[in-house]
Structures are given as structure tokens and as C-alpha cells.
Short mmCIF file of C-alpha atoms and ligand atoms in Angstrom, two decimals:
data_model
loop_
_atom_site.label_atom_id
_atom_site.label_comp_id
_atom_site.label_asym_id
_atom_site.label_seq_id
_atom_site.Cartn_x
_atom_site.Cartn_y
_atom_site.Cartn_z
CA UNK A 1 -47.34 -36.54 8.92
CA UNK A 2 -47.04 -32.72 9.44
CA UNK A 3 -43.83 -30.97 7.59
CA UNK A 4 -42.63 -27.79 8.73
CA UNK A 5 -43.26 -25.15 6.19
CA UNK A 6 -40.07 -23.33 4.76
CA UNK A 7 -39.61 -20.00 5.92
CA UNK A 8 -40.18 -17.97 2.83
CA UNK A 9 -37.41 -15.81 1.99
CA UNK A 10 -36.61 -12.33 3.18
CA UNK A 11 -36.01 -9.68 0.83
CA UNK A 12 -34.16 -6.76 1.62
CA UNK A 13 -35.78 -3.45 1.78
CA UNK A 14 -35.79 -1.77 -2.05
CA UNK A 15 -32.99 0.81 -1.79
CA UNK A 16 -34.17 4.09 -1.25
CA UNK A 17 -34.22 6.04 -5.08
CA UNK A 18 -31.57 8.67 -3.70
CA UNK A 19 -29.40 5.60 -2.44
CA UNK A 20 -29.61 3.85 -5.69
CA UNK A 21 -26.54 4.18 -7.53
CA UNK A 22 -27.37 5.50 -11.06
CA UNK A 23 -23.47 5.27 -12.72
CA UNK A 24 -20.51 3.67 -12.24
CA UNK A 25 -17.59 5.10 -13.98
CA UNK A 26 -13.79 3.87 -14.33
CA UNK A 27 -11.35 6.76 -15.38
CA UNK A 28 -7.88 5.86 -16.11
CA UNK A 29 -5.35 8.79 -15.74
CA UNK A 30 -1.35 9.43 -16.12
CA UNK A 31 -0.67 12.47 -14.48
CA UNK A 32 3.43 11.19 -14.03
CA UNK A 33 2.09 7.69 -13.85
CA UNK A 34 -1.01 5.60 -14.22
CA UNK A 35 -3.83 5.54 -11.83
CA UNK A 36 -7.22 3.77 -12.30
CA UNK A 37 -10.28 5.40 -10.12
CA UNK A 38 -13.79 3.83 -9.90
CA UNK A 39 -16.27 6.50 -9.53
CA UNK A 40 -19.81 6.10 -8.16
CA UNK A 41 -22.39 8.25 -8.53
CA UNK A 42 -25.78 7.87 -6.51
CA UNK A 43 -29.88 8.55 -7.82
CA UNK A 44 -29.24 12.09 -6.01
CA UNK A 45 -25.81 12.46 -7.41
CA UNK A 46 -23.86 12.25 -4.83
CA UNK A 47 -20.50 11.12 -5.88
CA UNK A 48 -17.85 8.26 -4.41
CA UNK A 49 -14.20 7.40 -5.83
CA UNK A 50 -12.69 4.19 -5.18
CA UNK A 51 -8.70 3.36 -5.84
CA UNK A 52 -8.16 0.90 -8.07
CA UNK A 53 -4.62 1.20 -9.63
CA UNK A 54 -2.47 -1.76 -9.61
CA UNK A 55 0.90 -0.94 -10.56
CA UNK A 56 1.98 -2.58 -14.09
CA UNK A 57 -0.90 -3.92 -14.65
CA UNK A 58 -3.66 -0.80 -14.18
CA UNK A 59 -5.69 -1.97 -17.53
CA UNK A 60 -6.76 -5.56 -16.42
CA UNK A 61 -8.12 -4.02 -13.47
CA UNK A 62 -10.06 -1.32 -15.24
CA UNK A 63 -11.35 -4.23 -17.85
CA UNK A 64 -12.11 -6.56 -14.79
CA UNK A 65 -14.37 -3.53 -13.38
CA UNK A 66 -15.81 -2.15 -16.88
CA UNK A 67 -16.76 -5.38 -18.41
CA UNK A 68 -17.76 -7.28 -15.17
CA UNK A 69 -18.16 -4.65 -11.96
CA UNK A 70 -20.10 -1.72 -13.29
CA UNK A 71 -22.86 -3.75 -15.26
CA UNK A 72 -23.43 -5.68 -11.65
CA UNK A 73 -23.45 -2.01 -9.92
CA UNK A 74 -26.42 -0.04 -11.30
CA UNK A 75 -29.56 -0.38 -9.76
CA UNK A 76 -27.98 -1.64 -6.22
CA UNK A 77 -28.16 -0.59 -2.77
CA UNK A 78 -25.11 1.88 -2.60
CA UNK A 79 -25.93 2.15 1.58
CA UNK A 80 -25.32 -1.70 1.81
CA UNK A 81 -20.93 -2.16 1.68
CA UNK A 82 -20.70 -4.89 3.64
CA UNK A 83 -23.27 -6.79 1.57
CA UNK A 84 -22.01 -5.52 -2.28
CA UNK A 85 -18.24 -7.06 -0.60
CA UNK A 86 -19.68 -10.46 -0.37
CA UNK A 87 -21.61 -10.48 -3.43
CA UNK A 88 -18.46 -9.32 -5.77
CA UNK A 89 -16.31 -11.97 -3.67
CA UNK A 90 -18.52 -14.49 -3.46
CA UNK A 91 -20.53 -14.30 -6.81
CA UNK A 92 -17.37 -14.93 -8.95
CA UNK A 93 -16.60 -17.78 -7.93
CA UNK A 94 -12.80 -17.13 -8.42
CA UNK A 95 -11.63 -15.44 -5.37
CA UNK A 96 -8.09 -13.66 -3.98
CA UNK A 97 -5.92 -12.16 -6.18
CA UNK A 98 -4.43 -9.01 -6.66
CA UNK A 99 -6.81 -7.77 -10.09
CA UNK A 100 -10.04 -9.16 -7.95
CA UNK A 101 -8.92 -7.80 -4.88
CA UNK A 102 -8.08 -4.42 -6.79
CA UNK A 103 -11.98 -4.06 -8.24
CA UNK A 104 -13.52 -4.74 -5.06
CA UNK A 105 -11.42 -2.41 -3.16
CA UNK A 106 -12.41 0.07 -5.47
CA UNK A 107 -16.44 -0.32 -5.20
CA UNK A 108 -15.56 -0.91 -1.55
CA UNK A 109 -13.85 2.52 -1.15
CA UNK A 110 -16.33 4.70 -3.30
CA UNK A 111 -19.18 3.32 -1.38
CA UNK A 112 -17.50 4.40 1.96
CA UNK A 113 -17.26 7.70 0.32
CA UNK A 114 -21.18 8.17 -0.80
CA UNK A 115 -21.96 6.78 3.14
CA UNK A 116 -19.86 9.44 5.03
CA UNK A 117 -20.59 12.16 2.16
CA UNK A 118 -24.26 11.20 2.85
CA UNK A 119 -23.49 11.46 6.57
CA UNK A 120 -21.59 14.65 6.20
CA UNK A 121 -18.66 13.53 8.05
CA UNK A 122 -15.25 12.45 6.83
CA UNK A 123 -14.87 8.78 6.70
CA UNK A 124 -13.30 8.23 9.92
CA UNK A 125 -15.90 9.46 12.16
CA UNK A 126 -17.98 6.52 10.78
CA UNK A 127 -14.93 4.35 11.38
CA UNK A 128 -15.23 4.96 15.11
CA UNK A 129 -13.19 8.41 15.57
CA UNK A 130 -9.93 9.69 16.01
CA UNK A 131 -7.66 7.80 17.92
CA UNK A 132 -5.01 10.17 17.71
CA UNK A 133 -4.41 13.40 16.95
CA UNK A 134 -2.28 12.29 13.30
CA UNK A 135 -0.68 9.54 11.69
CA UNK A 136 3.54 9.46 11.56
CA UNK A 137 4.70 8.71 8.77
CA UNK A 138 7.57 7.74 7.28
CA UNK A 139 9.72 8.88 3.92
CA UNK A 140 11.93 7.67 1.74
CA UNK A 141 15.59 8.83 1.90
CA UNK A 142 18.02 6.85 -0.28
CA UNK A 143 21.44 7.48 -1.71
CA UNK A 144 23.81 6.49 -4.24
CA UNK A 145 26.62 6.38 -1.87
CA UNK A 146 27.00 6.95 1.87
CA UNK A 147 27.52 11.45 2.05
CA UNK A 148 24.35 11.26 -0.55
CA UNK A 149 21.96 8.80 1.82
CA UNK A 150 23.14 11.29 4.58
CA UNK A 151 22.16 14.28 2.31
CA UNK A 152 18.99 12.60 1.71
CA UNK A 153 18.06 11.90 5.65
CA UNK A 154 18.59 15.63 6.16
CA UNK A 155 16.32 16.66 3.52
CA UNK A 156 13.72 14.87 4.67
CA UNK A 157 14.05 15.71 8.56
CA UNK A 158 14.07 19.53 6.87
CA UNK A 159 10.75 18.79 5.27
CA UNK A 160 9.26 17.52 8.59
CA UNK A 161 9.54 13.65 8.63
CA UNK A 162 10.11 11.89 11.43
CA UNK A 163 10.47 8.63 10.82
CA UNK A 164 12.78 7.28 7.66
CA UNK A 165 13.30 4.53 5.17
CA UNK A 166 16.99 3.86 4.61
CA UNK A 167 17.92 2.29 1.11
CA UNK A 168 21.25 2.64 -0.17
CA UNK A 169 23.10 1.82 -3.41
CA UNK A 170 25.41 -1.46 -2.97
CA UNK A 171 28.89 -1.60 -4.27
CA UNK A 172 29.03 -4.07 -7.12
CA UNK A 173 25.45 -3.83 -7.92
CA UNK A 174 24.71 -1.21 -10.90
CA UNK A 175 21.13 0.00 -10.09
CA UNK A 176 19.11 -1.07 -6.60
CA UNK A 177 15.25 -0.43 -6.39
CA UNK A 178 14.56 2.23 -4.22
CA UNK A 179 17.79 4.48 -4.85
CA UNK A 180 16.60 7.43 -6.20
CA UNK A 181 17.99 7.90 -9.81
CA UNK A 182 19.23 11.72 -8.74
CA UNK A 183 20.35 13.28 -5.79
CA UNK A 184 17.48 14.83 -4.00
CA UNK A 185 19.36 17.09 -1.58
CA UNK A 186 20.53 19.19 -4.72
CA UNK A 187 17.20 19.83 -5.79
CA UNK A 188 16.80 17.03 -8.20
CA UNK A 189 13.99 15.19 -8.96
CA UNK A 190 12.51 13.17 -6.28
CA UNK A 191 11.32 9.94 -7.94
CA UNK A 192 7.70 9.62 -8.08
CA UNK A 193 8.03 6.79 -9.95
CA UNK A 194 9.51 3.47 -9.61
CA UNK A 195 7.90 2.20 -12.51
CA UNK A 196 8.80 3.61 -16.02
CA UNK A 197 7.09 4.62 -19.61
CA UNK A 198 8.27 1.51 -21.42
CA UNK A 199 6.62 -1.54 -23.77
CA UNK A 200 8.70 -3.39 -21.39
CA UNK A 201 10.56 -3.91 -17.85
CA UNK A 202 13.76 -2.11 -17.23
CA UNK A 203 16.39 -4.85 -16.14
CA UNK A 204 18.01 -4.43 -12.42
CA UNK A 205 20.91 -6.42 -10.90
CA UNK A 206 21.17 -7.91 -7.58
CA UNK A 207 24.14 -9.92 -5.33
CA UNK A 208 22.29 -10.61 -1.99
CA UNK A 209 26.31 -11.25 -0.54
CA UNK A 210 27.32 -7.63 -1.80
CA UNK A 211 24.00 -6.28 -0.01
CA UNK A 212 24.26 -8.31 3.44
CA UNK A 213 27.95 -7.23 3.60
CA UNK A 214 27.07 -3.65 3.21
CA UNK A 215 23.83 -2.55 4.91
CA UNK A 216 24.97 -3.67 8.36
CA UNK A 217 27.74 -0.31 7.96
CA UNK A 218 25.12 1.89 6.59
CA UNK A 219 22.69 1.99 8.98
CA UNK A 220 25.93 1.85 12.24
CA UNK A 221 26.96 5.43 9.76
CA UNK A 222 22.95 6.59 9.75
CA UNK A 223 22.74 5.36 13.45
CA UNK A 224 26.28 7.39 14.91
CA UNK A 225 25.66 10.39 12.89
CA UNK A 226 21.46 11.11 13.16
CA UNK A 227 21.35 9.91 17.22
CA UNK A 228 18.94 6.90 18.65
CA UNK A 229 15.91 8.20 18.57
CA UNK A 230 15.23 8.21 14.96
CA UNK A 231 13.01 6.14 13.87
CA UNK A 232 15.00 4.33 11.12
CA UNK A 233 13.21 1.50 8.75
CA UNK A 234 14.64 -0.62 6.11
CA UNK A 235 12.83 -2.26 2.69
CA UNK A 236 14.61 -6.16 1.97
CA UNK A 237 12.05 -6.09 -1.56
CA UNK A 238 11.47 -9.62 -0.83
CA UNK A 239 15.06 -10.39 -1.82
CA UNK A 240 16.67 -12.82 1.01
CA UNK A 241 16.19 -16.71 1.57
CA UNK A 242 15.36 -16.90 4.81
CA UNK A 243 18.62 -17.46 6.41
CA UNK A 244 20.26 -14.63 4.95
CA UNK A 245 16.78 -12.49 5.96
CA UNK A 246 17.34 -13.58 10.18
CA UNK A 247 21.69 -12.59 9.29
CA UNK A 248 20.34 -9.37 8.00
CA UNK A 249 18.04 -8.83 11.22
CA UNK A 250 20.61 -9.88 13.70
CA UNK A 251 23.23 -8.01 12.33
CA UNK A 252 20.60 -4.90 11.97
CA UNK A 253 19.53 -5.37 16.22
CA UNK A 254 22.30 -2.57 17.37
CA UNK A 255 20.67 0.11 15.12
CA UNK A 256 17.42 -0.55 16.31
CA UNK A 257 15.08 -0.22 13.21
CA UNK A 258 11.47 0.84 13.72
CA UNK A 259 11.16 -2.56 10.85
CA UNK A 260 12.60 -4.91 8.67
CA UNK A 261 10.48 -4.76 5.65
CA UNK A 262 9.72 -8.14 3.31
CA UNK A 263 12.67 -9.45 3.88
CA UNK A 264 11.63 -12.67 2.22
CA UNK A 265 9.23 -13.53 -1.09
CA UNK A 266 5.63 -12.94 1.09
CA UNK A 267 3.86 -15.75 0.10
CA UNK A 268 5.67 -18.10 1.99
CA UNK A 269 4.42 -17.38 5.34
CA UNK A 270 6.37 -20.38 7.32
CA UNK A 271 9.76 -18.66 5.97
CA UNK A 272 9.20 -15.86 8.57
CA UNK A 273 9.36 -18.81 11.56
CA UNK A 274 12.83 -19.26 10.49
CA UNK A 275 13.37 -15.41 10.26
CA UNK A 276 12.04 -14.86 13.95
CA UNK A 277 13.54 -17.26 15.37
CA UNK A 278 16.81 -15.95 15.08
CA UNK A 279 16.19 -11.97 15.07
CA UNK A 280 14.41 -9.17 17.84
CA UNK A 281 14.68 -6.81 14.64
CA UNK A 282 10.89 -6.09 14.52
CA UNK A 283 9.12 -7.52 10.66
CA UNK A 284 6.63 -5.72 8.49
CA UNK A 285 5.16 -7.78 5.84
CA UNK A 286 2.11 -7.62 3.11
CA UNK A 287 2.47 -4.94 0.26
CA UNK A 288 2.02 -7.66 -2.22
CA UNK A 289 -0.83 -9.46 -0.52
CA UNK A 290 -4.48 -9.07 -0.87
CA UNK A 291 -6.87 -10.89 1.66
CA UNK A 292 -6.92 -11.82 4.72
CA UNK A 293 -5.58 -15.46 4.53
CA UNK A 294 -2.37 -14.23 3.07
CA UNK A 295 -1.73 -13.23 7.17
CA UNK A 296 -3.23 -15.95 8.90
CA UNK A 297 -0.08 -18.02 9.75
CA UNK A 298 1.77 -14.70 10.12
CA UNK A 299 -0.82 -13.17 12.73
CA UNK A 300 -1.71 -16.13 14.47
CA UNK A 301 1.82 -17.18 15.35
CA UNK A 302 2.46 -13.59 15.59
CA UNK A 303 5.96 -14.37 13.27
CA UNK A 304 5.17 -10.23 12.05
CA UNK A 305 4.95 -6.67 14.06
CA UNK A 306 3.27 -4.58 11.51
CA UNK A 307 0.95 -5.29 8.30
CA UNK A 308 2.15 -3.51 5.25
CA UNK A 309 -1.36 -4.17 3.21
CA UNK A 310 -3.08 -0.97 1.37
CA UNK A 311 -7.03 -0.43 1.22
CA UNK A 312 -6.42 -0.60 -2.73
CA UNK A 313 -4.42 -4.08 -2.79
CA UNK A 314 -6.48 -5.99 -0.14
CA UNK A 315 -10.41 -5.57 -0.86
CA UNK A 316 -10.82 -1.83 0.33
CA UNK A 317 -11.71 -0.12 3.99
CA UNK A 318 -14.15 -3.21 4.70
CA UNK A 319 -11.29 -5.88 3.97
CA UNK A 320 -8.31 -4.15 5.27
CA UNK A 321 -10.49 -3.08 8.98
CA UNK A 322 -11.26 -6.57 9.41
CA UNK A 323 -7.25 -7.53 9.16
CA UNK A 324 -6.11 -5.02 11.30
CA UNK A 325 -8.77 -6.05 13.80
CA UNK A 326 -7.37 -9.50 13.43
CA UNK A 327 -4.00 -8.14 14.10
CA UNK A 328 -4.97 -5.78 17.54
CA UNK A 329 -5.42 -9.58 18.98
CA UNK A 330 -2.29 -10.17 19.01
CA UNK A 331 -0.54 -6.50 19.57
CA UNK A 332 0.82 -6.44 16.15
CA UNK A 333 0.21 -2.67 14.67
CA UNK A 334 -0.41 -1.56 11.04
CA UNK A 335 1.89 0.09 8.79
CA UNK A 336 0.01 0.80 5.50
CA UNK A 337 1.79 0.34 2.10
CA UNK A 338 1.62 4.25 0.76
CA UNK A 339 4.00 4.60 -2.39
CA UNK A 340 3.02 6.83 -5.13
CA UNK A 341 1.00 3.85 -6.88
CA UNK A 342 -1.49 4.41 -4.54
CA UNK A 343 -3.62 7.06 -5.67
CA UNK A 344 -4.54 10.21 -3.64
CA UNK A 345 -7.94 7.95 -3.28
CA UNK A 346 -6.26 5.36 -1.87
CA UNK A 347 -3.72 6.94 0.08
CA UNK A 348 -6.73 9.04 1.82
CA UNK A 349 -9.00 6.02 3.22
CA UNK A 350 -5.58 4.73 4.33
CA UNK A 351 -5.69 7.89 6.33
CA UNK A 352 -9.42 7.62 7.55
CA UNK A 353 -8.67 3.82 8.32
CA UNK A 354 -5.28 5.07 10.00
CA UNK A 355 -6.90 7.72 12.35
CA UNK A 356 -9.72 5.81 13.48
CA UNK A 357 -7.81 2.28 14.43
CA UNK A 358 -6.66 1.61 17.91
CA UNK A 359 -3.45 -0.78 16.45
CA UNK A 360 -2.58 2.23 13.96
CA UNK A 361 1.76 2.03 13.66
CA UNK A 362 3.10 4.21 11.16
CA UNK A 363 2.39 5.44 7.75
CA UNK A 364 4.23 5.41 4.72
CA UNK A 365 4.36 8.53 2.63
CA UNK A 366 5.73 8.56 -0.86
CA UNK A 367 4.76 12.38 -2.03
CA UNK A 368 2.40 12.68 -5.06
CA UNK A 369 3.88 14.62 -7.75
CA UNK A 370 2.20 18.29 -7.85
CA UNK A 371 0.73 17.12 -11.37
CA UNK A 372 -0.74 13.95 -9.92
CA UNK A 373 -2.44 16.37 -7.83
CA UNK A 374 -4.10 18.66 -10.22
CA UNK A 375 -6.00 15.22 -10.66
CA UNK A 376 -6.91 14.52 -7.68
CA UNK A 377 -7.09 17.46 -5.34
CA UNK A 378 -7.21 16.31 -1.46
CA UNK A 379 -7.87 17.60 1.92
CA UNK A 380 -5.10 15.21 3.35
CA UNK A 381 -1.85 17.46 5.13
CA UNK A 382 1.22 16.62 6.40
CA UNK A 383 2.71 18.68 9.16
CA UNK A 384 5.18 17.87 11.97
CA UNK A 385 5.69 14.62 10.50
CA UNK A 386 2.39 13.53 11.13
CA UNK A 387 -0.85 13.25 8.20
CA UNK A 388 -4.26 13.75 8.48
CA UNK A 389 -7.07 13.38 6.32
CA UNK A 390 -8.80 16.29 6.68
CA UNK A 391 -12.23 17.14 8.17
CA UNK A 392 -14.23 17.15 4.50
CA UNK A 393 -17.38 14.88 4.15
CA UNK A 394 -16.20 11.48 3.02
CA UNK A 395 -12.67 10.84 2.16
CA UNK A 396 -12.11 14.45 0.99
CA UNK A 397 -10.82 13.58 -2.27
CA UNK A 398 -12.53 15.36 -5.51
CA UNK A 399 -11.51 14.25 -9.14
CA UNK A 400 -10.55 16.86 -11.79
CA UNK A 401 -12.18 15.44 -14.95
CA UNK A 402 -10.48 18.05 -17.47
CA UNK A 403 -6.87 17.91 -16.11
CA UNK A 404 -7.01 14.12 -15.92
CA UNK A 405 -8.06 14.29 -19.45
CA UNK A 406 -4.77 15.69 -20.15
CA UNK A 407 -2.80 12.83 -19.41
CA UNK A 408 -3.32 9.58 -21.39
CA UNK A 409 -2.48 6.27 -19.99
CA UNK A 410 0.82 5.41 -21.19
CA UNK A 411 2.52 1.62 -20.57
CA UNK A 412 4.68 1.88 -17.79
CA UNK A 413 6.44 -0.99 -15.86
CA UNK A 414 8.29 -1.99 -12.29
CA UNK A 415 12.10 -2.81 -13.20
CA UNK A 416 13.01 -6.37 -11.87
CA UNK A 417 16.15 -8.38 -11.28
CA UNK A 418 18.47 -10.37 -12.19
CA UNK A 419 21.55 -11.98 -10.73
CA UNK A 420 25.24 -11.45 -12.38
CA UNK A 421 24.44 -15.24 -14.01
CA UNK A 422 20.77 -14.13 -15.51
CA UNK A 423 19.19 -15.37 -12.92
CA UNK A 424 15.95 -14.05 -12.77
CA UNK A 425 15.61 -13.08 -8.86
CA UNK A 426 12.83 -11.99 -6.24
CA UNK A 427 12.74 -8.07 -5.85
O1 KDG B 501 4.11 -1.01 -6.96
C1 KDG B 501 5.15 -1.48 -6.18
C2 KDG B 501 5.72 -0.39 -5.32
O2 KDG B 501 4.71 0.32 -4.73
C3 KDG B 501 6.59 -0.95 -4.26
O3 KDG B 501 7.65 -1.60 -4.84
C4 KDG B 501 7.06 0.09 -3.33
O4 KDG B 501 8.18 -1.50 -1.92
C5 KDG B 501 7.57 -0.46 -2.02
C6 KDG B 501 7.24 0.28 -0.82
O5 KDG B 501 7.57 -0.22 0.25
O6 KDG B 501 6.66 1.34 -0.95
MG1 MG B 502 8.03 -2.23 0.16
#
């Protein structure tokens, strides 16, 4: 009997010395709040930074990449992204989740970096090109009351924005997420940071009844007094059930948002059926998620109009490409997370990824503080309303080594809720 002989297996080419990468690095910062950054440095020394701050919980990330990424990293192929994704998915065995999901996006990210610093181009040429000219983004206007929400839509039209997150305070309720904690049209501090230097979580309240009875007038008083073309979007913070999420969206249709953000806890994807069925108000969804599955009910029965994931949260430029492909199929359009927990380094390959995609929406833009970037000093600019990464090789993103070593990490946590019985509650 004659066997067939086994193919013997094929070995990928030996990387190239220059391509080899030599160091792997993860630098924690706290220039006005935490940021973890992966850098990668190649047998030439050319240098790649990856995001990988996870708000709240930045140390497990940088242990996850320390003890278990970087020792993996030396000595590999830093040309081969695709392949370095699989093996860090794949090889652990334990997949998903937002620490994972955190590391790889940051080896994903730094090794875009070397391959378009090594090209000389900035990341978005090797993306595919510009598909536009810049990115709109959005800002975040909030107020206390209704005259200081007004105040604060001005502000940021003045500044250039054209498009505008609406979050107001809600009477009854002490503090609400996303209010800023001083008014901004007076010159006081814009918040840079939700989260706060603390051994433990600041406590919010929350009364969805107060909140659906209120924001219905706030955005008819935004609506009458700013005109109808305005882009106008609104944040739910995952709060609603989802009846009280499709009341909130019908009763939001005459103002016409740009989007109705989480307006229900996002991991339960068959609550958004419920949601659509009753509401035209178009539905952004996915800060919190962090692969692809997480969206495959949403996208496929097309129950969402924009994806809110970030390169850092969902597996880097590789991962979050590959969604947003998924998403062109069925005319739904991206709308990357981009608060201040996203680092310059993150916030940048958003930008790349942004400019190059056909299905590119809108962009959110939560300024970094001017400290924050001493840090990390970028090509990005805003102007018109519209951001663009800039034409430096690579993301365009450098990493000042001594000012970052001025600022220590320092324990700093997201406030959360709880209802006027105790109730912990979804925020
Ligand atoms: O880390 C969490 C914050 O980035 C998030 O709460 C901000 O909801 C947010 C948003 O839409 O930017
Ligand atoms: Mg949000």
C-alpha cells in the first residue's frame, strides 16, 4: 500500500535583523490621569507605541503585557501584524475581554507604527488613503442647568465643533456622569477626567423616571434655540431597560439626534430589537465592548447605525478594520469611542483608521489636557470642526520619556451609581 507523504512544514522566512524587534517596553504615566503605552522598538531602532490604557483598571493591563506580552515579543517578526494578532489571541487560550483585548491592541497598534514609520508614510496611507479630506467630530457640552448647557453649546461652536453631545444635569438627581463639575463657559475647568484620584469609586445617584421626564425638554430648548442643522447627540451610559430606552428614542425623534448612545447595558445585544422596533432615533453602541462577536447580532440584524468601539478597547487597528468592514455591509458607519482615557496613541490610529475607511461617521473628541500632552506630543489637529492625523511617518505620535517621568501613576476610579434605595445601577 502506498501512503501519501506529509507535506513537511513551512517555516516562515527568519525576520530580517532590522525587522526584529529588540525591546518591548510598557510605560505607565499620569499626566492628569493614567495612561499605559506599549512601546516597541525594532533591531534598527525604529520605534512603535501602542495604547493600552484601560480606564480603572490601567495596572492589570500593564502586568498582563509585562509579565506575559513582552517576554513573547523579542526576537519576533515585527513586519508580520496580522500573524503576532492570532498568536497573542489564539495562544492564550482565554480569549475576549477587555484586559486581553487591551494588550493586544497595544502590540497591534505599535506594530502599525514601526510598518508605516518603516514605510515613511503616516499610517493611513497603508490603510488604503484618505477618504476624506477630515474627520467631524463631536464635543462634549453639558450643563448643570438649562442657561449653563446653552453656555456650554456656544463655547464649543466658538472653539470650532460642529457636531455636539448634549448631557444635562436632572432635577432630583445630585450628580449625573457627564455634567461637567464647573461651568466651562466661565473659563472653568473643562473636565478631563471622569475618573478621580481615589483608593475607591466616588458614589453617583440615578432615577431613570426623573431623567426620561426631563431630557425630552432639553434637547426641544437645544433644538428651538441652536436651529436644525446641528448635529446634536445624546449619551444614555447604558442606564435604561429597554422599554424606557425605545420611550427615550421616540420621544427624542422631533429633535433629530445625529445618535442615541448605549441606551441599554451593551452586552445584551437582543435588548436593542426591542429598542428599534419602536424608535427611527438612529443607535450607537460598543464603548464597552472588545471583539468582534460583541456586534454580531447587532450588525447582522442591523438593530445599530454607528459602532462606538476604540482601537485600544477592541484588539487594535487590525481588530477594529475588520469590524468596521463588517459593518460597511450593512451601511452602518463608525463613530469611534474618543474620551480622554484614550491616549493621544490611541486617539491617533483612531484618526488613521478614521481617514482611510469608506463607512467613517463621526468622531468623538474629548480634548487632552495640555499636560497630557507634554507626554505625548502629536501631529493630530483639529480645525473647522474636523481632525486629522497629520502627514508624519506612522501615527505621528512621539513619547516624552522625562516629562512622563514626572507624573506617577496614581489610583484613580470611574464614579458609579446608585438608585435613591442603594440600588446599585447600570451607568
Ligand atoms: O472610561 C469610560 C469613559 O471613557 C466613558 O464613560 C466615556 O461614555 C463615555 C463616552 O462616550 O466618551
Ligand atoms: Mg459613552
Amino acid at each position: 500500500m502506498s501512503t501519501t507523504p506529509l507535506a513537511e512544514p513551512i517555516a516562515a522566512p527568519a525576520p530580517h535583523e532590522r525587522d526584529t524587534i529588540a525591546a518591548a517596553e510598557v510605560l505607565v504615566t499620569s499626566p492628569d490621569r493614567n495612561f499605559v503605552t506599549l512601546r516597541i522598538t525594532t533591531g534598527d531602532g525604529l520605534v512603535g507605541l501602542g495604547d493600552a490604557t484601560l480606564n480603572g483598571r490601567e495596572l492589570a493591563v500593564a502586568s498582563y503585557l509585562r509579565d506575559h506580552v513582552v517576554p513573547l515579543l523579542v526576537g519576533r517578526d515585527a513586519q508580520r501584524i496580522e500573524d503576532t494578532w492570532q498568536f497573542l489571541y489564539r495562544s492564550a487560550y482565554w480569549r475576549r475581554g477587555p484586559v486581553t483585548m487591551a494588550a493586544i491592541a497595544a502590540v497591534d497598534t505599535a506594530l502599525w507604527d514601526v510598518k508605516a514609520r518603516r514605510a515613511g508614510m503616516p499610517l493611513y496611507q497603508l490603510l488604503g488613503g484618505a477618504s476624506r479630506g477630515g474627520l467631524l467630530a463631536y464635543g462634549h457640552a453639558s450643563g448643570r442647568d438649562v442657561p449653563e448647557l446653552l453656555d456650554s453649546v456656544r463655547r464649543h461652536l466658538d472653539e470650532g465643533f460642529r457636531a455636539i453631545r448634549v448631557q444635562t444635569s436632572v432635577p432630583g438627581v445630585r450628580t449625573v456622569y457627564g455634567v461637567a463639575s464647573q461651568p466651562t463657559s466661565t473659563g472653568g475647568r473643562y473636565d478631563y477626567e471622569p475618573a478621580q484620584r481615589a483608593l475607591v469609586p466616588v458614589e453617583e445617584d440615578w432615577d431613570t423616571r426623573a431623567y426620561l421626564r426631563h431630557v425630552p425638554g432639553v434637547f426641544e430648548t437645544v433644538r428651538n434655540e441652536f436651529g436644525p442643522a446641528l448635529p446634536l447627540l445624546h449619551d444614555g451610559h447604558h442606564r435604561m431597560r429597554p422599554i424606557e430606552a425605545a420611550r427615550l428614542g421616540k420621544a427624542l425623534e422631533p429633535y433629530d439626534l445625529f445618535w442615541l448612545e448605549d441606551c441599554t447595558p451593551a452586552e445584551n445585544q437582543e435588548a436593542l430589537r426591542l429598542v428599534r422596533q419602536h424608535t427611527t432615533t438612529p443607535l450607537a453602541i460598543g464603548e464597552v465592548f472588545n471583539t468582534a462577536w460583541d456586534y454580531q447580532t447587532l450588525l447582522r440584524e442591523q438593530l445599530i447605525d454607528y459602532v462606538r468601539g476604540s482601537v485600544t478597547h477592541t484588539g487594535g487597528v487590525t481588530a477594529l478594520r475588520k469590524i468596521a468592514d463588517q459593518a460597511a455591509v450593512y451601511q452602518i458607519r463608525t463613530g469611534f469611542h474618543g474620551p480622554t482615557d484614550i491616549s493621544p496613541v490611541g486617539m491617533a490610529a483612531a484618526l488613521h483608521l478614521g481617514l482611510a475607511l469608506h463607512n467613517f461617521g463621526i468622531q468623538e473628541l474629548m480634548p487632552h489636557s495640555p499636560r497630557t500632552l507634554e507626554v505625548f506630543r502629536t501631529s493630530s489637529t483639529f480645525t473647522g470642526g474636523y481632525l486629522h492625523p497629520g502627514d508624519e511617518p506612522g501615527l505621528g505620535v512621539t513619547y516624552d520619556d522625562e516629562a512622563a517621568a514626572a507624573h506617577p501613576y496614581e489610583p484613580a476610579y470611574l464614579p458609579y451609581a446608585r438608585l435613591h434605595d442603594g440600588t446599585v445601577h447600570d451607568w
